[in-house]
GROMACS .gro file of C-alpha atoms in nm:
model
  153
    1UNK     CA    1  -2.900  21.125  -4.256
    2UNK     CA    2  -3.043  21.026  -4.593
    3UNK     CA    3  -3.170  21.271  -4.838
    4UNK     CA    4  -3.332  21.255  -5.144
    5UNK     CA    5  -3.297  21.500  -5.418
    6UNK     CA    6  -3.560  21.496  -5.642
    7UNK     CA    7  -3.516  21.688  -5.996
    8UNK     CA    8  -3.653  22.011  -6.077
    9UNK     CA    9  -3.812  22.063  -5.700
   10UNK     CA   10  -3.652  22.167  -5.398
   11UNK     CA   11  -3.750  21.848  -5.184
   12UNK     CA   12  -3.534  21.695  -4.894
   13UNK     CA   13  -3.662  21.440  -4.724
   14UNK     CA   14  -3.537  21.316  -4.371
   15UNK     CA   15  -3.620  20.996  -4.355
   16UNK     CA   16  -3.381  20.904  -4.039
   17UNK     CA   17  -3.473  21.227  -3.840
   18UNK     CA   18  -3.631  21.153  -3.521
   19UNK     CA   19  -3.885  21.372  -3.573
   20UNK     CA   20  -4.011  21.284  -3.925
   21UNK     CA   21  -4.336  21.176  -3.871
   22UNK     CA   22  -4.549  21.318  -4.215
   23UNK     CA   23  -4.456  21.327  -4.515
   24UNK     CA   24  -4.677  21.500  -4.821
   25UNK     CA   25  -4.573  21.502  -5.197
   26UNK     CA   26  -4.811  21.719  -5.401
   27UNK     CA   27  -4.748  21.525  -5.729
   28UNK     CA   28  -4.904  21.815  -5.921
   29UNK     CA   29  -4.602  22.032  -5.805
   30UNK     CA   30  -4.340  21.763  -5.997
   31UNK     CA   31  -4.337  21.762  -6.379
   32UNK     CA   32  -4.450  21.439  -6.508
   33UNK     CA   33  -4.103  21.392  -6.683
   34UNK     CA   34  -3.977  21.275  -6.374
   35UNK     CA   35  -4.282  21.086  -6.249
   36UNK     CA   36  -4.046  20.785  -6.284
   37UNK     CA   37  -3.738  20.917  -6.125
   38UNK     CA   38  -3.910  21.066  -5.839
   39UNK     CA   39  -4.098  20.747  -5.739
   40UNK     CA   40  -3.792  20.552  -5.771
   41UNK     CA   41  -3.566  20.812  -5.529
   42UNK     CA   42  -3.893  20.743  -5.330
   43UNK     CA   43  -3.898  20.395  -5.285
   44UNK     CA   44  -3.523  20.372  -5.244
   45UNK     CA   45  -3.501  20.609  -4.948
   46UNK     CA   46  -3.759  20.404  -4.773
   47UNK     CA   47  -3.620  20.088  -4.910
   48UNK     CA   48  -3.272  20.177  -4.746
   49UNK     CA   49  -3.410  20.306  -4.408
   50UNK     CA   50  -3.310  20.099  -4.134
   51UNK     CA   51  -3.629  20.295  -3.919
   52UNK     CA   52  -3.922  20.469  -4.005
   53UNK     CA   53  -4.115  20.698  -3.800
   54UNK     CA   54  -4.338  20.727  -4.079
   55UNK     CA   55  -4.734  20.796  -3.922
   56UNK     CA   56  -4.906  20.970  -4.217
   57UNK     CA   57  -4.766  20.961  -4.605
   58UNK     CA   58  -4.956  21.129  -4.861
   59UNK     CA   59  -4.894  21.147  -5.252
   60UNK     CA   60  -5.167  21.383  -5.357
   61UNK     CA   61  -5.303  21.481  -5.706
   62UNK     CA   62  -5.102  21.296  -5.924
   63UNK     CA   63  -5.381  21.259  -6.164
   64UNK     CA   64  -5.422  21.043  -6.472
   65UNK     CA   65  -5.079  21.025  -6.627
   66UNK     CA   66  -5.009  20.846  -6.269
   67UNK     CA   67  -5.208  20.553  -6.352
   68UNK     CA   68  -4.899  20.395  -6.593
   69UNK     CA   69  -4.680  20.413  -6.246
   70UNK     CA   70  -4.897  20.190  -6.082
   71UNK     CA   71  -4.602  19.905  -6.021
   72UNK     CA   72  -4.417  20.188  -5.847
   73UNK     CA   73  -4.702  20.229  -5.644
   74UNK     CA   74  -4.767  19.831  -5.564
   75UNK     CA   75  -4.370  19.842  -5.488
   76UNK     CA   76  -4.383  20.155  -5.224
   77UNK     CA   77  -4.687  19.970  -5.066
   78UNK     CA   78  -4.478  19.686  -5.005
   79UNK     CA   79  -4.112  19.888  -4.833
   80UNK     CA   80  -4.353  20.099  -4.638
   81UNK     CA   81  -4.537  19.775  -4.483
   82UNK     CA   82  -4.231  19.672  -4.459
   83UNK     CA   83  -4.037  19.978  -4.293
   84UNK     CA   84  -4.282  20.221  -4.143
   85UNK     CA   85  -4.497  19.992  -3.876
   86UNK     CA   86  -4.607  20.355  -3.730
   87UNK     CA   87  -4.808  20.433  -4.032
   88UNK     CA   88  -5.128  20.550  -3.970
   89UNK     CA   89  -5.244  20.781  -4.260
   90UNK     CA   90  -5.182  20.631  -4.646
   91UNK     CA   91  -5.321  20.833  -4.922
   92UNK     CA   92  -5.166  20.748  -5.265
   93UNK     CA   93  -5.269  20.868  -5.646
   94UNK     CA   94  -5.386  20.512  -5.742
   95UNK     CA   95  -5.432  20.150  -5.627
   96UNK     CA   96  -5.501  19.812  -5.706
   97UNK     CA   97  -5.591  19.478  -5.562
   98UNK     CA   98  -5.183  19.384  -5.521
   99UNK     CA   99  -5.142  19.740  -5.341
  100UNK     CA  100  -5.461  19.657  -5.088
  101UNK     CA  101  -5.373  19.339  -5.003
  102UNK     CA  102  -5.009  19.478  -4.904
  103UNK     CA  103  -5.180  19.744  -4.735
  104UNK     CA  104  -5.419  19.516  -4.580
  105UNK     CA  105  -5.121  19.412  -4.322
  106UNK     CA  106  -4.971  19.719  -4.213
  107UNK     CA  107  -5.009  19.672  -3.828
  108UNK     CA  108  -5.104  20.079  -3.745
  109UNK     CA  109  -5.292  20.170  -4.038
  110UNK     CA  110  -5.614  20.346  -3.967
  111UNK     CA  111  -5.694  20.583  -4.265
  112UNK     CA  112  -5.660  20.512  -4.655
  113UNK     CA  113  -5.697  20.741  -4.906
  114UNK     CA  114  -5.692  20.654  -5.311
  115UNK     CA  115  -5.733  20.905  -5.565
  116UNK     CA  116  -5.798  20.629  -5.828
  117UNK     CA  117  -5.757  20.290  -5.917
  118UNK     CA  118  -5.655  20.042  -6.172
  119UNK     CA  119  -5.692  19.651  -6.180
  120UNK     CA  120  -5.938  19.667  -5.848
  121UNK     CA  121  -6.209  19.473  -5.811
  122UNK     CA  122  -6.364  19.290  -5.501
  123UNK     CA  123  -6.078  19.053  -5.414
  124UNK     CA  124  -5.894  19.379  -5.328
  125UNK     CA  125  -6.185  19.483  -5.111
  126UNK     CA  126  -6.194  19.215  -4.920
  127UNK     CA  127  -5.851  19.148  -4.834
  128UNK     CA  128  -5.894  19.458  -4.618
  129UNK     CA  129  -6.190  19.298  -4.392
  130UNK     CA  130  -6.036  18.978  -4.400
  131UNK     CA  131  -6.003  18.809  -4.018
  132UNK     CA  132  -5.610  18.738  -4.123
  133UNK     CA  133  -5.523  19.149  -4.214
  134UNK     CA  134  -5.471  19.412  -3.943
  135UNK     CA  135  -5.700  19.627  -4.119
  136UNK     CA  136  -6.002  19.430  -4.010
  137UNK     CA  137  -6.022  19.616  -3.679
  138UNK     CA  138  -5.804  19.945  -3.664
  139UNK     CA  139  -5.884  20.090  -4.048
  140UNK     CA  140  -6.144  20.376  -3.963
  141UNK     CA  141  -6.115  20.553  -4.265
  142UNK     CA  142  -6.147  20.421  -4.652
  143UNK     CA  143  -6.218  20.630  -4.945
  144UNK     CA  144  -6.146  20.556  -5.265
  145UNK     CA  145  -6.201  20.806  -5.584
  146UNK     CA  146  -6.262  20.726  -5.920
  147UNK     CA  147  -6.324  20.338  -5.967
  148UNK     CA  148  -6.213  20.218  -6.297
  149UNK     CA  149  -6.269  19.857  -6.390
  150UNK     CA  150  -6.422  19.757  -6.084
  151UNK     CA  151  -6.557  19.430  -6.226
  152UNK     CA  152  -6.239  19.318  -6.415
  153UNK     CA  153  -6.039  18.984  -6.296
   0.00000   0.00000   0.00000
């Protein structure tokens, strides 16, 4: 069984449990000291799973001061395409064209939810419609929050 410890909250997380199916990190509820610690514990639980059950993952309210951990955000994009093939739900703090064109290939994916976003503009867009991505078809749901520097390259 893997768990993660993450400082200052009282947060175990079974990633190998047969029944883990949702996971939701209110990222107002962790002190933005360890914003970089806890994303890191983060990636490297799902990094080191050997099977996800993963359907819905939320990271909710992180903010503004989450916009500066947006590689930690393009790299948990990438281990949960790569680990949790159940997804379904995806809501992160923010996004950017790298993050939707990982996203844009996660085979079950059929809601997405971004708070904000940083270094999006219509490339990003459009890898989700493209006839190549799985998110053509079976994405239902998109909403994205606060657009900043939608026309930058």
């Amino acid at each position: 069984m893997n768990l993660l410890r993450i400082p200052n909250c009282t947060l175990f997380l079974f990633f190998s449990s047969p029944d883990m199916e949702t996971l939701k990190i209110n990222l107002r509820k962790v002190s933005p000291n360890n914003f970089d610690e806890t994303f890191r514990a983060i990636i490297r639980i799902i990094k080191m799973s050997d099977y996800c059950r993963l359907k819905e993952f939320c990271l909710i309210e992180g903010g503004v001061q989450v916009d500066e951990y947006l590689p930690f955000v393009e790299e948990l994009c990438y281990f949960l395409k790569q680990r949790a093939n159940k997804l379904v739900k995806l809501h992160l703090p923010v996004a950017s064209n790298s993050c939707l064109t990982t996203i844009s290939a996660m085979p079950s994916l059929q809601c997405l939810v971004i708070e904000r976003t940083r270094h999006l503009n219509y490339d990003g867009l459009l890898k989700l419609c493209d006839d190549k991505s799985s998110t053509k078809y079976l994405l239902q749901v998109l909403h994205i929050g606060k657009i900043i520097n939608l026309f930058t390259l």
